[in-house]
Amino acid sequence: MSRGTLGSRLRRTVGCRLRTGVRWKISAAIALVGALVAVALSLVVHNAARVSMLDSARDFQDTKLAYMQRGYENSAGRAVGFKIDDPDLPDGLRDKVVTGRRGTFVEEHAHGVPDIWAAVPLSDGRILSLHTPLPDRSTTVMKDLDQALVIGSISVVFGGCALGVLIGGQLSRRLRKAAAAAQDVAQGHTDVSVREAIGGVVRDETDDLARSVDAMADALKQRLEAERRVTADIAHELRTPVTGLLTAAELLPPGRPTELVRDRAQAMRTLVEDVLEVARLDSAAERAELQDIMLGEFVTRRIAVLNGDVKVTVVHESEVTTDPRRLERILGNLLANAAKHGKPPVEVSVEGRVVRVRDHGPGFPAGLLAEGPSRFRTGSSDRAGVGHGLGLTIAAGQARVLGARLTFRNVTPAGAGPDDPAEGAVAVLWLPEHAPTNTGSFPILQLPDM
């Protein structure tokens, strides 16, 4: 494995593992800052307390040395508790005393309890010194202080985490509500307001974001509505002259030119009708007329009428509640797309509520797989053929009316790379388990047989 491949995999793995929410990022940031502040303050307090305690011990040792010096001089050397010319006297303190000054010194040890030295030069040139370890009481006080600082630092960290979870949780909930509302708007629910969805008493930057998203959604909705109206108006205005043109073509004398005119006039009429249908689907005003049907039986019968060369396999029969006319429209467009842009054989399978339409052509273009079908876009040159890209757009729109989901994928051989050609295209229609009443559809009353 190359170094670049290993590095890219490592970055992808680490990137996936480090993904987290705003709540925990804020908590981690507050905890980190709290830990740094607590450690810094603990070090400052510890050092200040230790310096103060050592200064007090040195002052006490210096006072004690002065008392012993007087006792030594008054008793002609008979006082006890000190040493004369002690060989263990620290060099730093010895150098200071040699100059004729009295001084103190703190000698550190590996065991952690320092010795407090004090020394003074005598009139005869010798050095009088004494040393004692730091008192146990002072050592105990330092240990208690360090323990209190550690406990306080841990409390600050956990308190910061709790505060971060509280603040980040509120912000995360507002952002999630905003994302959910924006997703509803993207799915066509025009009555959803992001700013109302996030709610809350406190106003912060998320409200500015929500207002901006709502303004963008309103502007986009108005633009799309204007585009839909223009498209529908143009198609509606074209319907009458195209119908007249088709009628006039029927009056032409038989011949090859007449057949070409009739064929182009019919193609134009089909295009106008498709554009009108797309405009109606975009307006979200279409409603399904629901009926209970046996899906496998229905698909088999309708495909036999639409294209008798297509093989239908019913893996598992299922009863569904849907609009037969719209379902037939979806199947017809999928079969037409497979016949026009794919290669035979075209196969249809029904498994429960799932219908699959597969061809053995070059596969769907990458743009369609990534973004879904788009009007007047037929894909790359290897699958474009002829047409205006409205067939799959209409199929996807009719699926939305049915409350169904229409997905597209390519069939690739095992072990194939991303640049290897596909072995076919598969369109999968997932019908809902329950009737799509959320789309405004309504059931048709079934009359009893007479």
XYZ file of C-alpha atoms in Angstrom:
450
model
C 0.000 0.000 0.000
C 1.383 3.413 -0.958
C 1.999 6.144 1.601
C -0.595 8.429 -0.005
C -3.296 5.737 0.123
C -2.491 4.955 3.761
C -2.565 8.659 4.655
C -5.899 9.233 2.949
C -7.452 6.239 4.720
C -6.092 7.459 8.054
C -7.529 10.929 7.478
C -10.914 9.464 6.571
C -10.877 7.200 9.634
C -9.818 9.959 12.019
C -12.267 12.365 10.425
C -15.131 9.941 11.007
C -14.117 9.286 14.608
C -13.703 12.961 15.473
C -17.085 14.016 14.180
C -19.232 15.178 17.065
C -21.944 17.651 17.946
C -21.756 21.286 18.957
C -22.702 20.364 22.535
C -19.617 18.248 23.101
C -17.316 20.638 21.271
C -18.418 23.494 23.526
C -18.133 21.249 26.582
C -14.631 20.167 25.598
C -13.591 23.780 24.966
C -14.926 25.011 28.333
C -13.415 22.018 30.138
C -10.038 22.603 28.481
C -10.036 26.306 29.336
C -11.181 25.519 32.883
C -8.445 22.911 33.273
C -5.762 25.311 32.039
C -6.968 28.089 34.344
C -7.257 25.694 37.303
C -3.759 24.299 36.737
C -2.268 27.779 36.366
C -3.993 29.085 39.504
C -3.053 25.929 41.427
C 0.609 26.344 40.517
C 0.553 30.008 41.489
C -1.165 29.333 44.824
C 1.097 26.346 45.560
C 4.269 28.283 44.834
C 3.101 31.360 46.759
C 2.146 29.269 49.810
C 5.408 27.334 49.708
C 7.513 30.474 49.391
C 5.624 32.098 52.267
C 6.015 28.992 54.438
C 9.732 28.696 53.668
C 10.250 32.392 54.392
C 8.578 31.957 57.760
C 10.756 28.904 58.485
C 13.919 30.812 57.519
C 12.953 33.773 59.718
C 12.337 31.407 62.615
C 15.680 29.669 61.951
C 17.466 33.027 61.797
C 15.921 34.106 65.129
C 16.891 30.797 66.694
C 20.464 31.163 65.377
C 20.784 34.652 66.889
C 19.646 33.320 70.265
C 22.148 30.445 70.100
C 24.934 32.808 69.070
C 24.347 34.907 72.164
C 24.210 31.802 74.311
C 27.416 30.474 72.778
C 29.317 33.732 73.325
C 27.968 34.191 76.884
C 28.641 30.600 77.976
C 32.080 30.364 76.395
C 31.079 27.709 73.908
C 29.015 25.499 76.205
C 25.646 25.970 74.409
C 24.182 23.016 72.462
C 22.001 22.566 69.369
C 24.449 23.988 66.814
C 27.654 23.021 65.087
C 30.943 24.782 64.503
C 32.412 24.588 61.008
C 29.929 21.916 59.959
C 31.353 20.102 56.896
C 27.790 19.575 55.531
C 27.190 23.333 55.353
C 25.839 24.134 51.839
C 28.332 25.936 49.607
C 25.954 28.765 48.817
C 25.444 29.555 52.471
C 29.188 29.122 53.234
C 30.129 31.663 50.564
C 27.701 34.154 52.043
C 28.940 33.656 55.604
C 32.603 33.954 54.597
C 31.922 37.540 53.588
C 30.935 38.267 57.193
C 27.159 38.128 56.834
C 24.598 36.001 58.607
C 22.301 34.049 56.293
C 19.765 31.303 55.818
C 19.459 28.643 53.150
C 16.888 26.094 51.992
C 18.348 22.744 50.984
C 16.071 20.589 48.864
C 16.081 16.785 49.073
C 14.771 14.028 46.902
C 12.310 12.902 49.580
C 10.577 16.262 49.287
C 11.085 17.688 52.829
C 13.688 20.499 52.674
C 16.226 21.420 55.386
C 16.327 24.984 56.727
C 19.897 26.156 57.372
C 21.138 29.201 59.254
C 24.765 30.231 59.794
C 26.714 33.200 61.208
C 30.448 34.002 61.374
C 32.040 34.142 64.861
C 34.629 36.619 66.048
C 37.335 33.959 65.930
C 36.669 33.257 62.232
C 34.761 30.042 62.686
C 31.183 29.457 61.444
C 28.309 28.653 63.760
C 25.420 26.878 61.997
C 22.296 24.882 62.643
C 19.744 23.167 60.449
C 16.395 21.446 60.933
C 13.933 19.925 58.494
C 10.804 21.816 57.615
C 8.332 21.298 60.459
C 5.829 18.467 60.031
C 2.976 20.876 60.541
C 4.117 22.943 57.562
C 4.519 19.791 55.463
C 1.008 18.677 56.423
C -0.396 22.092 55.570
C 1.244 21.955 52.111
C -0.127 18.463 51.469
C -3.628 19.554 52.509
C -3.320 22.623 50.314
C -2.211 20.550 47.304
C -5.069 18.127 47.875
C -7.550 20.986 48.054
C -6.132 22.481 44.854
C -6.436 19.140 43.028
C -10.018 18.653 44.182
C -10.834 22.239 43.233
C -9.290 21.825 39.779
C -11.257 18.633 39.132
C -14.436 20.350 40.318
C -13.779 23.252 37.956
C -13.264 20.871 35.036
C -16.429 18.897 35.732
C -18.365 22.081 36.417
C -17.140 23.469 33.110
C -18.203 20.267 31.353
C -21.664 20.484 32.897
C -21.971 24.144 31.945
C -20.762 23.364 28.433
C -23.288 20.531 28.078
C -26.053 22.878 29.238
C -25.096 25.744 26.930
C -24.104 23.514 24.021
C -27.220 21.384 24.458
C -29.467 24.399 24.101
C -27.589 25.612 21.049
C -27.502 22.103 19.572
C -31.257 21.658 20.037
C -31.953 24.955 18.324
C -29.676 24.068 15.439
C -31.239 20.624 15.081
C -34.715 22.143 15.054
C -33.551 24.637 12.441
C -32.037 21.827 10.337
C -35.225 19.750 10.602
C -37.359 22.737 9.626
C -35.052 23.550 6.710
C -35.306 19.920 5.603
C -39.100 20.185 5.672
C -38.884 23.314 3.552
C -36.588 21.507 1.113
C -39.171 18.717 0.838
C -41.815 21.200 -0.237
C -43.603 22.072 3.012
C -44.045 25.765 2.303
C -45.896 26.498 5.551
C -42.862 25.701 7.739
C -40.944 28.599 9.311
C -37.458 27.904 10.619
C -37.567 30.819 13.064
C -40.826 29.604 14.591
C -39.524 26.033 14.723
C -36.499 26.847 16.904
C -38.600 28.876 19.368
C -37.029 29.718 22.725
C -36.936 32.818 24.904
C -33.264 33.695 24.421
C -32.438 35.300 21.097
C -29.006 34.630 19.642
C -27.241 34.128 16.321
C -29.412 31.115 15.508
C -32.366 33.488 15.147
C -30.423 35.510 12.603
C -29.607 32.291 10.776
C -33.265 31.201 10.894
C -34.459 34.549 9.533
C -31.919 34.355 6.725
C -32.964 30.795 5.849
C -36.644 31.771 5.892
C -35.946 34.765 3.663
C -33.937 32.593 1.274
C -36.668 29.944 1.238
C -39.352 32.561 0.534
C -37.334 34.092 -2.271
C -36.589 30.666 -3.747
C -40.227 29.650 -3.437
C -41.378 32.789 -5.214
C -38.828 32.277 -7.957
C -39.785 28.636 -8.432
C -43.458 29.525 -8.435
C -42.841 32.214 -11.052
C -40.842 29.734 -13.120
C -43.587 27.139 -12.810
C -46.252 29.624 -13.854
C -44.212 30.729 -16.849
C -43.591 27.131 -17.862
C -47.266 26.230 -17.467
C -48.393 29.335 -19.342
C -46.021 28.682 -22.228
C -47.031 25.021 -22.445
C -50.715 25.945 -22.232
C -50.370 28.555 -24.978
C -48.530 26.046 -27.137
C -51.175 23.379 -26.736
C -53.713 25.022 -29.065
C -51.386 25.730 -32.029
C -49.735 22.316 -31.662
C -53.157 20.648 -31.727
C -54.024 22.668 -34.817
C -50.725 21.705 -36.412
C -51.380 18.033 -35.717
C -54.895 18.335 -37.170
C -53.556 20.078 -40.255
C -50.943 17.354 -40.682
C -53.727 14.792 -40.900
C -55.069 16.618 -43.963
C -51.818 16.392 -45.885
C -51.601 13.865 -48.744
C -49.978 10.533 -47.914
C -46.227 10.336 -48.329
C -42.904 10.423 -46.548
C -42.940 14.223 -45.931
C -46.389 13.923 -44.375
C -45.194 11.140 -42.060
C -42.253 13.292 -40.932
C -44.522 16.280 -40.246
C -46.996 14.118 -38.333
C -44.181 12.513 -36.336
C -42.649 15.863 -35.345
C -46.049 17.376 -34.575
C -46.897 14.417 -32.353
C -43.500 14.672 -30.603
C -44.135 18.370 -29.976
C -47.584 17.624 -28.589
C -46.136 14.977 -26.261
C -43.493 17.453 -25.099
C -46.122 20.108 -24.360
C -48.229 17.624 -22.387
C -45.159 16.499 -20.419
C -44.208 20.082 -19.594
C -47.747 20.757 -18.364
C -47.617 17.614 -16.226
C -44.281 18.654 -14.719
C -45.726 22.081 -13.924
C -48.708 20.486 -12.170
C -46.432 18.195 -10.171
C -44.216 21.113 -9.156
C -47.232 22.999 -7.847
C -47.834 20.223 -5.270
C -51.543 20.402 -6.129
C -51.812 16.843 -7.472
C -53.692 14.327 -5.345
C -53.746 10.557 -5.694
C -56.970 8.570 -6.047
C -56.204 5.557 -3.887
C -57.305 1.988 -4.502
C -56.328 -1.387 -3.098
C -54.575 -3.506 -5.728
C -52.417 -6.627 -5.864
C -49.121 -5.127 -6.937
C -47.590 -8.120 -8.728
C -50.736 -8.849 -10.721
C -51.188 -5.180 -11.641
C -47.586 -4.737 -12.796
C -47.721 -7.938 -14.855
C -50.912 -6.897 -16.631
C -49.877 -3.322 -17.339
C -46.386 -4.170 -18.573
C -47.870 -6.761 -20.907
C -49.791 -3.889 -22.491
C -46.946 -1.355 -22.392
C -44.165 -3.628 -23.647
C -44.708 -7.319 -24.193
C -40.982 -8.037 -24.536
C -40.257 -7.142 -20.909
C -39.918 -10.072 -18.497
C -41.800 -9.629 -15.205
C -40.872 -11.636 -12.105
C -43.103 -11.566 -9.030
C -40.944 -12.656 -6.111
C -43.522 -11.879 -3.461
C -47.079 -10.678 -4.002
C -48.414 -7.863 -1.845
C -51.574 -5.783 -1.586
C -50.933 -2.037 -1.705
C -53.028 1.108 -1.505
C -52.041 3.415 -4.336
C -53.226 5.259 -7.430
C -53.205 2.756 -10.335
C -53.166 5.462 -13.008
C -50.117 7.196 -11.548
C -48.381 3.892 -10.891
C -48.897 2.944 -14.529
C -47.498 6.328 -15.569
C -44.351 5.693 -13.506
C -43.887 2.203 -14.960
C -44.421 3.470 -18.489
C -41.811 6.218 -18.116
C -39.282 3.857 -16.531
C -39.744 1.317 -19.328
C -39.529 4.049 -21.976
C -36.319 5.351 -20.434
C -34.830 1.839 -20.298
C -35.791 1.139 -23.907
C -34.503 4.483 -25.166
C -31.248 4.814 -23.240
C -30.428 1.270 -22.134
C -30.017 -2.070 -23.820
C -32.167 -5.194 -23.740
C -33.124 -7.306 -22.011
C -35.263 -5.096 -19.771
C -36.372 -6.907 -16.612
C -39.004 -5.989 -14.014
C -39.267 -7.634 -10.601
C -41.873 -7.187 -7.870
C -40.962 -8.051 -4.300
C -43.539 -7.026 -1.754
C -43.949 -3.254 -2.130
C -40.780 -2.801 -4.179
C -40.705 -2.664 -7.975
C -37.380 -2.808 -9.827
C -36.834 -1.958 -13.487
C -33.440 -2.976 -14.862
C -31.796 -2.683 -18.255
C -28.343 -3.820 -19.419
C -27.116 -0.556 -20.892
C -24.279 1.800 -19.888
C -26.000 2.872 -16.660
C -27.302 6.176 -15.377
C -25.034 9.234 -15.616
C -23.205 10.364 -12.496
C -25.174 13.624 -12.302
C -28.499 11.781 -12.119
C -27.212 9.399 -9.431
C -25.937 12.303 -7.335
C -28.761 14.845 -7.779
C -31.723 12.894 -9.110
C -33.578 13.466 -12.395
C -33.728 16.990 -13.768
C -35.870 18.340 -16.560
C -34.239 18.927 -19.933
C -31.124 17.061 -18.853
C -30.594 13.700 -20.470
C -27.173 12.928 -18.989
C -23.891 12.117 -20.674
C -23.466 11.349 -24.338
C -23.302 7.599 -23.801
C -26.866 7.543 -22.443
C -28.353 10.747 -23.761
C -29.792 9.472 -27.000
C -32.836 11.596 -27.765
C -35.442 13.160 -25.507
C -35.784 16.060 -23.107
C -35.143 14.486 -19.722
C -38.784 14.781 -18.652
C -39.624 11.089 -18.353
C -37.727 10.407 -15.133
C -38.674 13.835 -13.794
C -42.352 12.983 -14.210
C -41.823 9.522 -12.712
C -40.146 11.039 -9.639
C -42.933 13.632 -9.296
C -45.670 11.022 -9.547
C -43.844 8.923 -6.947
C -43.935 11.880 -4.545
C -47.695 12.173 -5.044
C -48.022 8.485 -4.158
C -45.875 8.963 -1.071
C -43.367 6.563 -2.646
C -39.617 6.805 -3.128
C -37.889 6.382 -6.491
C -34.155 5.661 -6.445
C -31.587 5.067 -9.174
C -28.362 3.068 -9.185
C -25.995 1.321 -11.565
C -25.066 -2.348 -11.624
C -21.302 -2.858 -11.569
C -19.391 -6.148 -11.705
C -17.795 -7.463 -8.527
C -14.412 -5.885 -7.857
C -14.948 -3.110 -10.396
C -13.410 0.309 -9.788
C -15.221 3.652 -9.830
C -14.150 4.313 -13.427
C -15.168 0.901 -14.795
C -18.275 0.839 -17.009
C -21.585 -0.288 -15.533
C -23.429 -3.399 -16.602
C -26.865 -1.862 -16.391
C -29.156 0.627 -14.685
C -31.762 -0.125 -12.005
C -34.676 2.118 -11.029
C -36.319 1.070 -7.744
C -39.815 2.204 -6.732
C -40.522 1.852 -2.995
C -44.254 2.078 -2.351
C -45.312 3.192 1.165
C -46.656 0.739 3.693
C -49.620 2.975 4.472
C -51.824 5.094 2.256
C -50.178 8.465 1.475
C -52.782 10.634 3.225
C -50.045 13.133 4.110
C -49.931 14.139 0.434
C -53.577 15.150 0.472
C -54.632 12.004 -1.389
C -58.015 10.444 -0.858
C -59.385 6.902 -1.200
C -61.957 5.926 -3.800
C -64.958 4.198 -2.297
C -65.243 0.649 -3.551
C -68.841 -0.108 -4.615
C -70.112 -3.610 -3.929
C -70.563 -5.904 -6.886
C -74.190 -6.111 -8.018
